[in-house]
Tab-separated table of C-alpha atoms and ligand atoms in Angstrom:
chain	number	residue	atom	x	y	z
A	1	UNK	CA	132.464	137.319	15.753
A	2	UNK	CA	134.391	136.379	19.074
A	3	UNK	CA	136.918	133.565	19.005
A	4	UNK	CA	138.026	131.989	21.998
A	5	UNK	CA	141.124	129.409	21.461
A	6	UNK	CA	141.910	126.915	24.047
A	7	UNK	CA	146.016	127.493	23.822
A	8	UNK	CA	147.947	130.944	23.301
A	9	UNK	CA	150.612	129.809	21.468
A	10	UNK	CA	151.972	130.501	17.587
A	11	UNK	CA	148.776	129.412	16.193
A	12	UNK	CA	146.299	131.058	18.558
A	13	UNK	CA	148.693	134.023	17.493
A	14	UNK	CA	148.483	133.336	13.270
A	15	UNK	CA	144.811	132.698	13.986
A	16	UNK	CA	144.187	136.311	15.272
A	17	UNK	CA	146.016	138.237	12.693
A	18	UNK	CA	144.344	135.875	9.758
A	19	UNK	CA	140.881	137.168	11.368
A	20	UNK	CA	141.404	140.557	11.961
A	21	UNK	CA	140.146	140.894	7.879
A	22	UNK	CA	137.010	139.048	8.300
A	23	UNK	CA	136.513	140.889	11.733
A	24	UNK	CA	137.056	138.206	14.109
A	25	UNK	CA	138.677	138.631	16.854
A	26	UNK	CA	140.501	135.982	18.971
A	27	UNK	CA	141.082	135.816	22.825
A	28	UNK	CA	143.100	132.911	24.155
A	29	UNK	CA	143.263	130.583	27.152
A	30	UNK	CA	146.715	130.136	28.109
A	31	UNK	CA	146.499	126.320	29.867
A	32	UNK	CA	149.581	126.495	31.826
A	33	UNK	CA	148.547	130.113	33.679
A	34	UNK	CA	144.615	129.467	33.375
A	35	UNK	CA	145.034	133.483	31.881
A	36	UNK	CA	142.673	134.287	29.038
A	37	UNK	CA	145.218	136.775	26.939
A	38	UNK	CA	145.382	138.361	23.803
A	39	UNK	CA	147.060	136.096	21.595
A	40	UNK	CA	149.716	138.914	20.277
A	41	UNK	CA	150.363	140.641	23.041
A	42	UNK	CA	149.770	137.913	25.927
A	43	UNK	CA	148.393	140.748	27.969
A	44	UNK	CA	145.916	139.043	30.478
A	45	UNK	CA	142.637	139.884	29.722
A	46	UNK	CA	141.566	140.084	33.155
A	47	UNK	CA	138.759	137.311	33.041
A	48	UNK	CA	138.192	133.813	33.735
A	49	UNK	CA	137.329	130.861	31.513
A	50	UNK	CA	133.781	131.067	32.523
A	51	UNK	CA	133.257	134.796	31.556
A	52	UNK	CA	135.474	133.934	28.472
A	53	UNK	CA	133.359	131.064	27.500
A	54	UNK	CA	130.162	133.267	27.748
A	55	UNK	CA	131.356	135.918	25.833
A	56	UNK	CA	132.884	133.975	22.768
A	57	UNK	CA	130.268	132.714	19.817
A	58	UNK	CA	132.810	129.931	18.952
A	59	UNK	CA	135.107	128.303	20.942
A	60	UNK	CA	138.612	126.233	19.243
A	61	UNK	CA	141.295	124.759	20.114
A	62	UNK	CA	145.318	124.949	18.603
A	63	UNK	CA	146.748	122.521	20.402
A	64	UNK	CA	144.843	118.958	21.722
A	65	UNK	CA	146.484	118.195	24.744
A	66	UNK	CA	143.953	119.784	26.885
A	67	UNK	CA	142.777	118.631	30.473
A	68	UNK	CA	139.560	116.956	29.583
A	69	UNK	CA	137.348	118.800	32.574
A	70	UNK	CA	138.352	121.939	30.517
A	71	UNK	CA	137.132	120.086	27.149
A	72	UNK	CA	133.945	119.019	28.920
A	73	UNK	CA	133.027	122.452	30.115
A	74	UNK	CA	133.707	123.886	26.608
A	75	UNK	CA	131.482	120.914	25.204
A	76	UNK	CA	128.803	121.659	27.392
A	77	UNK	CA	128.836	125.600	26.160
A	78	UNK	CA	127.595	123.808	22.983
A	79	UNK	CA	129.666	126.804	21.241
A	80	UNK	CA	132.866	124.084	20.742
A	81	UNK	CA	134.174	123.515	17.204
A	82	UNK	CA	135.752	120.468	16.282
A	83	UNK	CA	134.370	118.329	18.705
A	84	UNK	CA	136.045	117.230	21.806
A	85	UNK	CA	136.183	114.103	20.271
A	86	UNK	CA	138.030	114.854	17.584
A	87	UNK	CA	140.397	116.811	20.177
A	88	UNK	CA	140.669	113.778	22.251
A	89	UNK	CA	141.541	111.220	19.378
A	90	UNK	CA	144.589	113.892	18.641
A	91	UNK	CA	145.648	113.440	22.121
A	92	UNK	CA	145.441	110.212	22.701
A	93	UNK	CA	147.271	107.624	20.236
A	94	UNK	CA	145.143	104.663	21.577
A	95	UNK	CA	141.929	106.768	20.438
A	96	UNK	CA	143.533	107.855	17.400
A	97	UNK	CA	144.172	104.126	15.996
A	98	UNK	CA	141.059	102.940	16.251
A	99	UNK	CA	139.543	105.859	14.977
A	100	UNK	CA	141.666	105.428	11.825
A	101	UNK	CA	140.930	101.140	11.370
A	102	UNK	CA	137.079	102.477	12.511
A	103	UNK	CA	137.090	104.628	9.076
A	104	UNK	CA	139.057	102.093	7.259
A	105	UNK	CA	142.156	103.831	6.725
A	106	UNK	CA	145.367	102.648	6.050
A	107	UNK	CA	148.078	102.857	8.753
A	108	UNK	CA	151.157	101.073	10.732
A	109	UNK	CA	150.289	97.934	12.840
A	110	UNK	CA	149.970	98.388	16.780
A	111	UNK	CA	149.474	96.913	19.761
A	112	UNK	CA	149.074	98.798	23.228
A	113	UNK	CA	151.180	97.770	25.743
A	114	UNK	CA	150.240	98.534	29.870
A	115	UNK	CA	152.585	95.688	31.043
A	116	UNK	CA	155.879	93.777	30.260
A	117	UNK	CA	153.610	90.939	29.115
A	118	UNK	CA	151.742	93.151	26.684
A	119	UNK	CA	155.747	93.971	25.199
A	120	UNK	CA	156.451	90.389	24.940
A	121	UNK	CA	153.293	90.086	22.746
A	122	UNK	CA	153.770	93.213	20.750
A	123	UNK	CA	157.046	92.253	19.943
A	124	UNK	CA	155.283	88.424	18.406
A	125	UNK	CA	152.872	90.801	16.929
A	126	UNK	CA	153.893	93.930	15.605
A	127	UNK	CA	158.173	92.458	15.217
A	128	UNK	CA	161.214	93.864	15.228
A	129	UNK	CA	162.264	97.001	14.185
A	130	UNK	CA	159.575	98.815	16.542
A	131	UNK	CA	158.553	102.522	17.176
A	132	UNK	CA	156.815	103.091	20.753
A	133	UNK	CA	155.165	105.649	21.687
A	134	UNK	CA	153.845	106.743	24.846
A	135	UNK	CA	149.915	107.125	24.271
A	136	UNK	CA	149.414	110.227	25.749
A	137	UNK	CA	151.261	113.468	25.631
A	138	UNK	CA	153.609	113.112	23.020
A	139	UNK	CA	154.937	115.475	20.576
A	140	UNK	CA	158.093	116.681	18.277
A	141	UNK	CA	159.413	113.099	18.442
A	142	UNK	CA	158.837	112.777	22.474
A	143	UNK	CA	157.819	110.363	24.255
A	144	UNK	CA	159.056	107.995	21.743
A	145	UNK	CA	161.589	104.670	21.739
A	146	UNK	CA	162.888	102.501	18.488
A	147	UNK	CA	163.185	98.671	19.587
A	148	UNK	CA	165.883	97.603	16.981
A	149	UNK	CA	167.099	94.373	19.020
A	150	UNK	CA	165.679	92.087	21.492
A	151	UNK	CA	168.767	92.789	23.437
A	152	UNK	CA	167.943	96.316	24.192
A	153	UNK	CA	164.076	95.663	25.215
A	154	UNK	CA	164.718	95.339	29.167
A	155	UNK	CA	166.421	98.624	29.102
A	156	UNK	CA	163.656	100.477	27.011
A	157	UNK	CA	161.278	98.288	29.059
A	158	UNK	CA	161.959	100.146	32.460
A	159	UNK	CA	162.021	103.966	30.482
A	160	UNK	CA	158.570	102.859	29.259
A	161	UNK	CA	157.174	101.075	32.902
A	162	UNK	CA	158.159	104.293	34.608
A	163	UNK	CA	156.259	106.646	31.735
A	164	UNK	CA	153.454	104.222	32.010
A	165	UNK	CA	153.658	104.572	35.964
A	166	UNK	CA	154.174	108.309	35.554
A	167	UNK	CA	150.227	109.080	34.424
A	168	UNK	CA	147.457	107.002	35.537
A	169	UNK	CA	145.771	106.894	32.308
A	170	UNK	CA	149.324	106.284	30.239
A	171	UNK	CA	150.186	103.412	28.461
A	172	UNK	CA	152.293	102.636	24.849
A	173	UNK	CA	151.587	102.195	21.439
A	174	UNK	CA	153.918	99.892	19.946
A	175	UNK	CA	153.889	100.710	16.157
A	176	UNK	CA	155.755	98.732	13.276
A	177	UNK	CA	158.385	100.778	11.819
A	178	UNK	CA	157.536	102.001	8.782
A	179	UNK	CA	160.687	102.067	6.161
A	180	UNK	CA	159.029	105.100	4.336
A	181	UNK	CA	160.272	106.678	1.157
A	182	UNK	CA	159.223	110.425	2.351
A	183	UNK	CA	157.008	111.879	4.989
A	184	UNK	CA	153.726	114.090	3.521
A	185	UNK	CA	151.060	115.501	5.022
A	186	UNK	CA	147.350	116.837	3.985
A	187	UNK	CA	146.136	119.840	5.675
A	188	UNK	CA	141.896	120.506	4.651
A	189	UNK	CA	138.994	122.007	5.365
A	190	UNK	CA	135.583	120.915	6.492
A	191	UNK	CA	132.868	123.118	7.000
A	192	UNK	CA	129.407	122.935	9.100
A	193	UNK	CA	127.497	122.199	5.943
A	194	UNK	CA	130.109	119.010	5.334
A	195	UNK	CA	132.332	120.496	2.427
A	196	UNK	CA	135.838	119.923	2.319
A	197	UNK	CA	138.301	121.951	0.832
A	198	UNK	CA	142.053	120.482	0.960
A	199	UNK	CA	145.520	122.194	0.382
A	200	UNK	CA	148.006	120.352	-2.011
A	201	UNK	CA	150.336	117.868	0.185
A	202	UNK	CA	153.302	119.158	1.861
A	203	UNK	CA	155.996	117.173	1.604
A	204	UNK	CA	158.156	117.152	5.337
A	205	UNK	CA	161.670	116.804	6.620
A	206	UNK	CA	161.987	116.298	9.962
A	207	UNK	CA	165.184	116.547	11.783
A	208	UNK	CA	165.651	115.066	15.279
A	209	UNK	CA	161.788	114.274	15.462
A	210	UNK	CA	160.788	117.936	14.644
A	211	UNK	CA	159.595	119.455	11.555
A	212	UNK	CA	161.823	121.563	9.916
A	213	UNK	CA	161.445	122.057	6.169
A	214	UNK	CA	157.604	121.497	4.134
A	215	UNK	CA	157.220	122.438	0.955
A	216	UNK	CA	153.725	122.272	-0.906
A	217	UNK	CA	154.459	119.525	-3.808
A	218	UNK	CA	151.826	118.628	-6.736
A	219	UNK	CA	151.276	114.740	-7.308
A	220	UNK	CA	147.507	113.897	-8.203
A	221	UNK	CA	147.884	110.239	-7.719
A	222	UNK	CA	148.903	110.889	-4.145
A	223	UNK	CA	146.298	113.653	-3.784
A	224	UNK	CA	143.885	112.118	-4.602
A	225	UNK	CA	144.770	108.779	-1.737
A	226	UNK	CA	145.279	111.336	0.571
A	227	UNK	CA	141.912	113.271	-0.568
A	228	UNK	CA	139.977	110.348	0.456
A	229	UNK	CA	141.519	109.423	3.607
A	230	UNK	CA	141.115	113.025	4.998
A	231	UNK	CA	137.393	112.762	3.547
A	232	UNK	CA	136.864	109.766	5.534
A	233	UNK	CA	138.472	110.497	8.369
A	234	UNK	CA	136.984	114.184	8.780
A	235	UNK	CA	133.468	112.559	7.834
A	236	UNK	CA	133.464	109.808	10.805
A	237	UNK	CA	134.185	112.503	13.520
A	238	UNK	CA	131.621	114.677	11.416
A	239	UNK	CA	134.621	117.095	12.208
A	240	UNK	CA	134.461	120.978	11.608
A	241	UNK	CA	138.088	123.246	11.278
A	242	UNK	CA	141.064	122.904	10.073
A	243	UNK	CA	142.315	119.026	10.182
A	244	UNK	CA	145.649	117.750	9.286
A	245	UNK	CA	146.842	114.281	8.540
A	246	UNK	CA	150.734	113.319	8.384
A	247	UNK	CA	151.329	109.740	6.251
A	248	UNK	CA	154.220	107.669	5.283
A	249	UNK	CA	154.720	107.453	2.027
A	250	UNK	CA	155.630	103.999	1.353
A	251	UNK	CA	156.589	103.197	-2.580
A	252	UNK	CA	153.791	104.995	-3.585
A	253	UNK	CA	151.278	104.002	-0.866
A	254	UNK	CA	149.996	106.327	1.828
A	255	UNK	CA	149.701	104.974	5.596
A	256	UNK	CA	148.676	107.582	7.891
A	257	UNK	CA	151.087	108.210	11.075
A	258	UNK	CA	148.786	110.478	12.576
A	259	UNK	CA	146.114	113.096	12.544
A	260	UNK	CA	145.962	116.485	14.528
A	261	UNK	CA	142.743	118.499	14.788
A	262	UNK	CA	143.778	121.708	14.212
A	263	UNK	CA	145.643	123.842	11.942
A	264	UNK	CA	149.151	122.606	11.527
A	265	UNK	CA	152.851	123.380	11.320
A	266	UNK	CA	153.144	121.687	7.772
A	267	UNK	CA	150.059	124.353	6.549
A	268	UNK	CA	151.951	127.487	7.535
A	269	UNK	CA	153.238	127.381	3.749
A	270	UNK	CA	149.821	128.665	3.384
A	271	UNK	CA	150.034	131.670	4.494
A	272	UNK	CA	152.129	132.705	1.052
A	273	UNK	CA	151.617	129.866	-1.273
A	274	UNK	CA	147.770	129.400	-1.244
A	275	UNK	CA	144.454	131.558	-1.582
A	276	UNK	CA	143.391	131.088	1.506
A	277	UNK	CA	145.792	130.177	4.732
A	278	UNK	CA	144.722	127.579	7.081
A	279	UNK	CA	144.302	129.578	9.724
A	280	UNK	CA	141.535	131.339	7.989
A	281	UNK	CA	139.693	128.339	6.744
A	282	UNK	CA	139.844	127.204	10.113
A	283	UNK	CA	138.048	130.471	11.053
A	284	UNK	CA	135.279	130.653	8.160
A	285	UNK	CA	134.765	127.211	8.796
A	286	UNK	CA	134.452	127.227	12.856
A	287	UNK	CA	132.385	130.414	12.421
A	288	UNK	CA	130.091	128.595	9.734
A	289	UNK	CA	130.981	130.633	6.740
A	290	UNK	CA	131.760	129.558	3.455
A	291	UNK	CA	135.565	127.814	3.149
A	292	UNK	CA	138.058	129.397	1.291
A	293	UNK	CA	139.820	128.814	-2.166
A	294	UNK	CA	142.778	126.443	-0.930
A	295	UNK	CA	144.552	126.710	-4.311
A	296	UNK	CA	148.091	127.249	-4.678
A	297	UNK	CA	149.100	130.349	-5.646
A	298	UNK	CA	152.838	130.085	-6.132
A	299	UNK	CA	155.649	126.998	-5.443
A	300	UNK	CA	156.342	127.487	-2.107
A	301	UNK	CA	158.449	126.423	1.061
A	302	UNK	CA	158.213	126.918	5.190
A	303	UNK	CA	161.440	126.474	6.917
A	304	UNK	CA	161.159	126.185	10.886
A	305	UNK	CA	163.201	128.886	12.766
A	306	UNK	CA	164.521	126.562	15.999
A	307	UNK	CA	166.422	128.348	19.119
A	308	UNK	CA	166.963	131.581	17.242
A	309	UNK	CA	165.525	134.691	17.614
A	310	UNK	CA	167.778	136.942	14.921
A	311	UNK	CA	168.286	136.109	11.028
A	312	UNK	CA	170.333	137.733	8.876
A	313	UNK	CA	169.355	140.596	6.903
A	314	UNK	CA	169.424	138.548	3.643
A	315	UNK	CA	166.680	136.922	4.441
A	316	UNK	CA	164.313	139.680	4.948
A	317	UNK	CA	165.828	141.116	1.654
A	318	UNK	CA	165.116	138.340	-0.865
A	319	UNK	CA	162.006	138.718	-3.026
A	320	UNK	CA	159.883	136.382	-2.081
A	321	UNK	CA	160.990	135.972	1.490
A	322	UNK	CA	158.731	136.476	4.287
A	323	UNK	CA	159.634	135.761	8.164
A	324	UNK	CA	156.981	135.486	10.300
A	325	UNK	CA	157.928	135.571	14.032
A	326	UNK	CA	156.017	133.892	17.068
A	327	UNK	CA	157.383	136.434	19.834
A	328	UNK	CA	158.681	134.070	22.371
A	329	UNK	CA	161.871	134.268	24.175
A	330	UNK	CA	164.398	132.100	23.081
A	331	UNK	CA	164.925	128.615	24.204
A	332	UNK	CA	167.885	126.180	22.411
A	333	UNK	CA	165.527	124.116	20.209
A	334	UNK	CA	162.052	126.181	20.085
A	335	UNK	CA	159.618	126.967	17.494
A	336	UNK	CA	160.515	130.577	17.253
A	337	UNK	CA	159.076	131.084	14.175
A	338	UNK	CA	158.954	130.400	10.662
A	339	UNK	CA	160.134	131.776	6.863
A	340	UNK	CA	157.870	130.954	3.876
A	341	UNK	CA	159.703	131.021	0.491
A	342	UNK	CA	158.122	131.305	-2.363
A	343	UNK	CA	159.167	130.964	-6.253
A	344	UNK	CA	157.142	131.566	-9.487
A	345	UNK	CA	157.503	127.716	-10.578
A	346	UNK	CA	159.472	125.001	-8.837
A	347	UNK	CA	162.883	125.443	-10.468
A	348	UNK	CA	162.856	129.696	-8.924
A	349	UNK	CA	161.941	127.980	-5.263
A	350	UNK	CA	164.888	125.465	-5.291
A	351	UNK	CA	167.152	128.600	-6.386
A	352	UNK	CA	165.653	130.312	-3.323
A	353	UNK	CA	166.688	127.885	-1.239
A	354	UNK	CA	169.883	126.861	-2.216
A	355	UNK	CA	170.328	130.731	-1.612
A	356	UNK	CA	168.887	130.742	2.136
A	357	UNK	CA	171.356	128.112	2.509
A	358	UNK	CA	174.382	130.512	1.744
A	359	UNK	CA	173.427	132.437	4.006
A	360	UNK	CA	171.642	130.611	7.228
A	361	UNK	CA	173.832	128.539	9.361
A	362	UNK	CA	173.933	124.685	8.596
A	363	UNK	CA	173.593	123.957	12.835
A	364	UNK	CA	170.317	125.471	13.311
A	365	UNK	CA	168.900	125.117	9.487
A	366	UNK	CA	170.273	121.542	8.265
A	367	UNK	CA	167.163	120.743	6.338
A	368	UNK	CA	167.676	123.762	4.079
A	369	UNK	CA	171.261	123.086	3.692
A	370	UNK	CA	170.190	119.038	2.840
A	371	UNK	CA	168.365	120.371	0.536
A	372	UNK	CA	170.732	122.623	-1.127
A	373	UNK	CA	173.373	120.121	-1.195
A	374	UNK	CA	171.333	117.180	-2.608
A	375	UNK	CA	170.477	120.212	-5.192
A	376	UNK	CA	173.676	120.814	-6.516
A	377	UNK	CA	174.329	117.180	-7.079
B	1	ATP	P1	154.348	115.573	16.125
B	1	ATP	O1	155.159	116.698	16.653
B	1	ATP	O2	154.251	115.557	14.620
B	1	ATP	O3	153.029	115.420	16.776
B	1	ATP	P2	155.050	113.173	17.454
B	1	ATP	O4	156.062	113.318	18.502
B	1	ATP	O5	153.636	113.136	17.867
B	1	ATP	O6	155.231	114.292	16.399
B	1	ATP	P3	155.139	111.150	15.357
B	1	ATP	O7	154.748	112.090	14.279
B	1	ATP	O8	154.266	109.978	15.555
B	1	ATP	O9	155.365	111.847	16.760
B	1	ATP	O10	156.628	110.646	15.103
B	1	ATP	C1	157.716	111.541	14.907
B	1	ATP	C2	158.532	111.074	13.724
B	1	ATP	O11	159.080	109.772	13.978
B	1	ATP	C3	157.729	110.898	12.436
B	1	ATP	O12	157.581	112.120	11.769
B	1	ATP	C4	158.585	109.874	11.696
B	1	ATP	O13	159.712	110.501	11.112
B	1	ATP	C5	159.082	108.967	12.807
B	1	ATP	N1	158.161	107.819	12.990
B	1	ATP	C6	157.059	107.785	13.745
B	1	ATP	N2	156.433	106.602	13.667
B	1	ATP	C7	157.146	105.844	12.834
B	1	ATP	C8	157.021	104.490	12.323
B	1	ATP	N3	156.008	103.703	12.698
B	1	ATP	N4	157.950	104.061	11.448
B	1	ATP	C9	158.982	104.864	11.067
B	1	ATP	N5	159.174	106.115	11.528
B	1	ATP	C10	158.277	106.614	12.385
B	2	MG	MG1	154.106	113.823	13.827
């Protein structure tokens, strides 16, 4: 089988080496060069996206902000998997709203503003504290404002007018702010035939609006909320691949903050802690065979490498350690890559962790050394 990924990023990259078993091979279409390249390497593969597209049985995506001409061409291979539906809702936060009230699922009140009229009324509406967010191209917390006072909205008002004027197609979603207790996420399965298969929730801390610790937590009563929204939300885009959906979790109650159709950074835990990884359900399920266990196999946590491209040697020594690298040059603040911890039961993980945090440094890991700290209290 011959996978062609629309991106050539970290997960084009996890997707190649979870395939390589199963004999699938990836190729990947880097969107800023227009280069099809082999996802470890990034050696150009010396073809264009037309040859690429003809020579690939299944065609995915790992990221969703894609030009939509590229989409459409994909689409019309009729070799695409999700659909470029589902891709678009992901991209596009005006898309992605009504695609969650279409399916009857819970999330944050919103009203999308083009205009400094359409503030005034989304302030009546949605009130005061407020989270906008441009509609399109957004991601790790950018793109985003917090309206806390009338007296700051002219200032955030002419930020937003010149995003908005930026892209013709742009405009904000103004969200009510949610006052959650804890931020999960459900990462699943669905396959051609319509079977889902989810991972346990991942629980996520982000720090400066980017993920930085998710660890795989066991709470049926939550599961089970979440098992349902994914269910309905995966069913109404009759969606194939990896999914993920990120909630609030509010006393109890799940509201869903959004979805992204692909595999995702809170499912790299996977790759240690569960039967089958994500990136190889998303595989079996693109290339229409049977989904994998998704049970988890040990307690375990991901911690997001950010702007550093060394770790000390502790980390590679501790049983039950494993660093998995994205090989990109460093830049203050990337995804560089990632270490999954693992423990026997809970109580061994938390050890783990509090032990990472004697010896990673508390500027570029403070979710681990949060953790460690709340731990010892
Ligand atoms: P991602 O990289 O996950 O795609 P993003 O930039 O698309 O992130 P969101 O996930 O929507 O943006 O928001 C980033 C973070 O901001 C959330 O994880 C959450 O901590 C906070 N946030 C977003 N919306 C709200 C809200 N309505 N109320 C409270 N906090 C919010
Ligand atoms: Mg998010």
């Amino acid at each position: 089988m011959h996978v062609l990924v629309l991106g050539a990023g970290q997960l084009a990259r996890m997707m190649s080496l979870a395939g390589a078993p199963l004999n699938i091979e990836i190729s990947a279409y880097d969107v800023g060069s227009e280069n099809i390249v082999h996802p470890l390497t990034q050696t150009v593969l010396g073809q264009g996206l037309e040859n690429a597209i003809e020579n690939a049985d299944v065609i995915t995506a790992e990221f969703e902000h894609i030009p939509h001409d590229i989409l459409d061409i994909c689409q019309q291979s009729g070799k695409f998997l999700p659909s470029t539906e589902a891709i678009k809702a992901g991209g596009d936060r005006r898309i992605e709203k009504a695609l969650l009230d279409n399916a009857a699922v819970r999330n944050a009140k919103y009203y999308v503003i083009k205009t400094r009229e359409d503030f005034s009324t989304a302030i009546e509406r949605v009130g005061i504290p407020m989270v906008l967010k441009s509609a399109l191209g957004g991601y790790d917390g950018k793109g985003q404002w917090r309206l806390k006072d009338l007296n700051q909205a002219d200032a955030i008002w002419a930020e937003m007018a010149e995003c908005i004027a930026a892209t013709e197609t742009q405009a904000i979603v103004a969200e009510e702010f949610v006052p959650f207790n804890r931020e999960v996420s459900l990462v699943g399965a669905r396959g051609k035939d319509g079977s889902v298969a989810v991972y346990p929730l991942a629980e996520n801390v982000h720090t400066n609006g980017v993920l930085t610790l998710s660890t795989a937590i066991a709470d049926n009563e939550l599961q089970q909320q979440a098992k349902t929204m994914f269910t309905a939300v995966a069913n109404s885009l009759d969606y194939v691949g990896v999914l993920a959906l990120e909630f609030f979790d509010l006393n109890g109650e799940l509201l869903v903050n959004e979805i992204a159709p692909r595999v995702h950074n809170s499912g790299h835990w996977t790759q240690q802690g569960a039967e089958t990884c994500q990136f190889e359900n998303h595989l079996r399920a693109v290339c229409g065979l049977p989904l994998g266990s998704t049970k988890l196999i040990r307690s375990t946590s991901m911690i997001n490498i950010l702007g550093e491209d060394t770790l000390p040697p502790e980390v590679l020594t501790m049983a039950g350690c494993h660093v998995h690298w994205y090989g990109k040059e460093k830049r203050a603040g990337r995804k560089m890559g990632h270490i999954n911890v693992c423990g026997d039961y809970n109580g061994e993980l938390q050890r783990k962790l509090c032990a990472l945090a004697d010896v990673l440094s508390k500027e570029a890991f403070p979710a681990v050394h949060q953790f460690a700290e709340n731990f010892s209290e």
